[in-house]
Amino acid sequence: MDSRRAKQIAANLVAVRERVERACDAAGRDPADVTIIAVTKTRPACDVRILAELGVTDVGENRDQEAAPKAAECGDLDLTWHFVGQLQTNKARSVARYADVVHSVDRERLARALGARARSEGRRLSCLVQVDLDPGASAGVIGPRGGADPRDVMAVAEAIDAEEGLVLGGVMAVAPLGADPDAAFARLSEVASTLRDRYPHATAISAGMSGDLEAAIARGATHLRVGTALLGDRGTIVG
Ligand SMILES: *Cc1c(COP(=O)(O)O)cnc(C)c1O
C-alpha cells in the first residue's frame, strides 16, 4: 500500500468527518445517523483498500463497467457497495451481483429488471428512488433523465416495493447544477416525507456531495456521497 496516498486519504477523511460533525451540531442531529459513502469512481481498487483500512464501510460507484471488476477485486473486504449512477436496464443483472444499495432507480421498468435479477442471484437489494429536483430543465432532454419527476416517485416506489428481491430504502437526489442546494434538498425532504407516510421503513435520504454536504445534513440527509473531498480532484477524467 502506498503510504503517502494512505496518509493523504486519512487526512481527507478526518476533514470530512469534522465537516459532518459540525453540520450535525448545527442541525441538532447525531452524526451516527449520517453515513458517509466514499465515491471511488475513477479511483483504483487500492484506494478502496486504504479507505477500508481507515474504517470506511460504504463505497459508491457510478459506472457498471468500472464497478463490477473493482467490487470483485475487493471481494475480501467487508464493504457495502452503493451504485449511484445512471443505470441502463441491460446492466441490471451485473449490478445485482455486487451492489447492496442502488440509489438511482428512477423508472418502474428498471425496478422490475433489478427485482428479477436480484431474485435470480438470490440477493436482496436496497433501492432508493432517484428524484429529479429540476424536472423542467430535463423535460426536453433525450436519453436518461437522471431521476424521476417528483409526481412519478410514488409509482416507482410501488414498483420497488412489489419486487420480492428489492427493499424500498428511501430517496436520492443530486442538487441541480447552479441551483441553491438548500432549496433543492428542502424539496427532496418533502418528497421523502410523503414516501415515509406510505412506507414508514423507507427512511434513507441520499443527498449531499463534497460541495453541498452541509446543506444536505441540514435537510435531513442520512447518506452523503463524497468523492472529491476524500480522494481528490478527478481532474479531466469524466466521472
Ligand atoms: C461522483 C458522484 C458523487 C461524488 O461527487 P463529489 O463532488 O466528487 O463528492 C456523488 N453522487 C453521484 C451520483 C456521483 O456521480
PDB file of N, CA and C and ligand atoms in Angstrom, residues 39 41 62 84-85 172 174 208-211 225-229 234 239, ligand 1:
ATOM      1  N   VAL A  39     -17.250   7.825  -2.613  1.00  0.00           N
ATOM      2  CA  VAL A  39     -17.471   7.566  -4.039  1.00  0.00           C
ATOM      3  C   VAL A  39     -16.108   7.381  -4.710  1.00  0.00           C
ATOM      4  N   LYS A  41     -15.371   6.207  -7.798  1.00  0.00           N
ATOM      5  CA  LYS A  41     -15.320   6.180  -9.273  1.00  0.00           C
ATOM      6  C   LYS A  41     -14.028   6.821  -9.770  1.00  0.00           C
ATOM      7  N   ASN A  62     -20.369   4.720  -9.976  1.00  0.00           N
ATOM      8  CA  ASN A  62     -21.441   5.197 -10.857  1.00  0.00           C
ATOM      9  C   ASN A  62     -21.455   4.557 -12.242  1.00  0.00           C
ATOM     10  N   VAL A  84     -24.542   4.455  -7.612  1.00  0.00           N
ATOM     11  CA  VAL A  84     -25.151   5.791  -7.543  1.00  0.00           C
ATOM     12  C   VAL A  84     -25.370   6.436  -8.909  1.00  0.00           C
ATOM     13  N   GLY A  85     -24.986   5.747  -9.998  1.00  0.00           N
ATOM     14  CA  GLY A  85     -25.042   6.380 -11.322  1.00  0.00           C
ATOM     15  C   GLY A  85     -26.263   5.994 -12.136  1.00  0.00           C
ATOM     16  N   MET A 172     -33.153   9.469  -3.234  1.00  0.00           N
ATOM     17  CA  MET A 172     -31.837  10.030  -3.534  1.00  0.00           C
ATOM     18  C   MET A 172     -32.002  11.182  -4.511  1.00  0.00           C
ATOM     19  N   VAL A 174     -29.501  14.497  -6.618  1.00  0.00           N
ATOM     20  CA  VAL A 174     -28.338  15.356  -6.836  1.00  0.00           C
ATOM     21  C   VAL A 174     -28.898  16.772  -6.972  1.00  0.00           C
ATOM     22  N   GLY A 208     -26.317  15.163  -0.926  1.00  0.00           N
ATOM     23  CA  GLY A 208     -25.098  15.818  -0.455  1.00  0.00           C
ATOM     24  C   GLY A 208     -23.863  15.152  -1.011  1.00  0.00           C
ATOM     25  N   MET A 209     -22.992  15.984  -1.593  1.00  0.00           N
ATOM     26  CA  MET A 209     -21.733  15.537  -2.140  1.00  0.00           C
ATOM     27  C   MET A 209     -20.648  16.430  -1.522  1.00  0.00           C
ATOM     28  N   SER A 210     -19.453  16.414  -2.081  1.00  0.00           N
ATOM     29  CA  SER A 210     -18.354  17.178  -1.476  1.00  0.00           C
ATOM     30  C   SER A 210     -18.697  18.653  -1.275  1.00  0.00           C
ATOM     31  N   GLY A 211     -19.404  19.243  -2.241  1.00  0.00           N
ATOM     32  CA  GLY A 211     -19.630  20.684  -2.207  1.00  0.00           C
ATOM     33  C   GLY A 211     -20.846  21.126  -1.423  1.00  0.00           C
ATOM     34  N   ARG A 225     -22.771  11.228  -0.353  1.00  0.00           N
ATOM     35  CA  ARG A 225     -21.954  10.566  -1.386  1.00  0.00           C
ATOM     36  C   ARG A 225     -20.755  11.462  -1.674  1.00  0.00           C
ATOM     37  N   VAL A 226     -19.621  11.122  -1.103  1.00  0.00           N
ATOM     38  CA  VAL A 226     -18.486  12.043  -1.125  1.00  0.00           C
ATOM     39  C   VAL A 226     -17.320  11.454  -1.921  1.00  0.00           C
ATOM     40  N   GLY A 227     -16.962  12.121  -2.995  1.00  0.00           N
ATOM     41  CA  GLY A 227     -15.827  11.692  -3.807  1.00  0.00           C
ATOM     42  C   GLY A 227     -14.630  12.607  -3.637  1.00  0.00           C
ATOM     43  N   THR A 228     -14.681  13.761  -4.296  1.00  0.00           N
ATOM     44  CA  THR A 228     -13.553  14.690  -4.356  1.00  0.00           C
ATOM     45  C   THR A 228     -12.960  15.032  -2.991  1.00  0.00           C
ATOM     46  N   ALA A 229     -13.787  15.314  -2.014  1.00  0.00           N
ATOM     47  CA  ALA A 229     -13.267  15.747  -0.704  1.00  0.00           C
ATOM     48  C   ALA A 229     -12.466  14.642  -0.025  1.00  0.00           C
ATOM     49  N   ARG A 234     -10.928  14.681  -9.537  1.00  0.00           N
ATOM     50  CA  ARG A 234     -10.855  13.670 -10.592  1.00  0.00           C
ATOM     51  C   ARG A 234     -10.245  14.219 -11.861  1.00  0.00           C
ATOM     52  N   GLY A 239     -16.400  11.726 -14.911  1.00  0.00           N
ATOM     53  CA  GLY A 239     -16.978  10.802 -13.928  1.00  0.00           C
ATOM     54  C   GLY A 239     -18.286  10.358 -14.430  1.00  0.00           C
TER      55      GLY A 239
HETATM   56  C1  LIG B   1     -19.381  11.494  -8.469  1.00  0.00           C
HETATM   57  C2  LIG B   1     -20.649  11.474  -7.710  1.00  0.00           C
HETATM   58  C3  LIG B   1     -20.693  11.920  -6.384  1.00  0.00           C
HETATM   59  C4  LIG B   1     -19.491  12.483  -5.663  1.00  0.00           C
HETATM   60  O1  LIG B   1     -19.268  13.792  -6.079  1.00  0.00           O
HETATM   61  P1  LIG B   1     -18.106  14.704  -5.423  1.00  0.00           P
HETATM   62  O2  LIG B   1     -18.492  16.071  -5.811  1.00  0.00           O
HETATM   63  O3  LIG B   1     -16.821  14.249  -6.037  1.00  0.00           O
HETATM   64  O4  LIG B   1     -18.141  14.489  -3.965  1.00  0.00           O
HETATM   65  C5  LIG B   1     -21.916  11.852  -5.727  1.00  0.00           C
HETATM   66  N1  LIG B   1     -23.028  11.383  -6.331  1.00  0.00           N
HETATM   67  C6  LIG B   1     -23.025  10.938  -7.601  1.00  0.00           C
HETATM   68  C7  LIG B   1     -24.280  10.439  -8.204  1.00  0.00           C
HETATM   69  C8  LIG B   1     -21.833  10.968  -8.332  1.00  0.00           C
HETATM   70  O5  LIG B   1     -21.830  10.546  -9.608  1.00  0.00           O
END
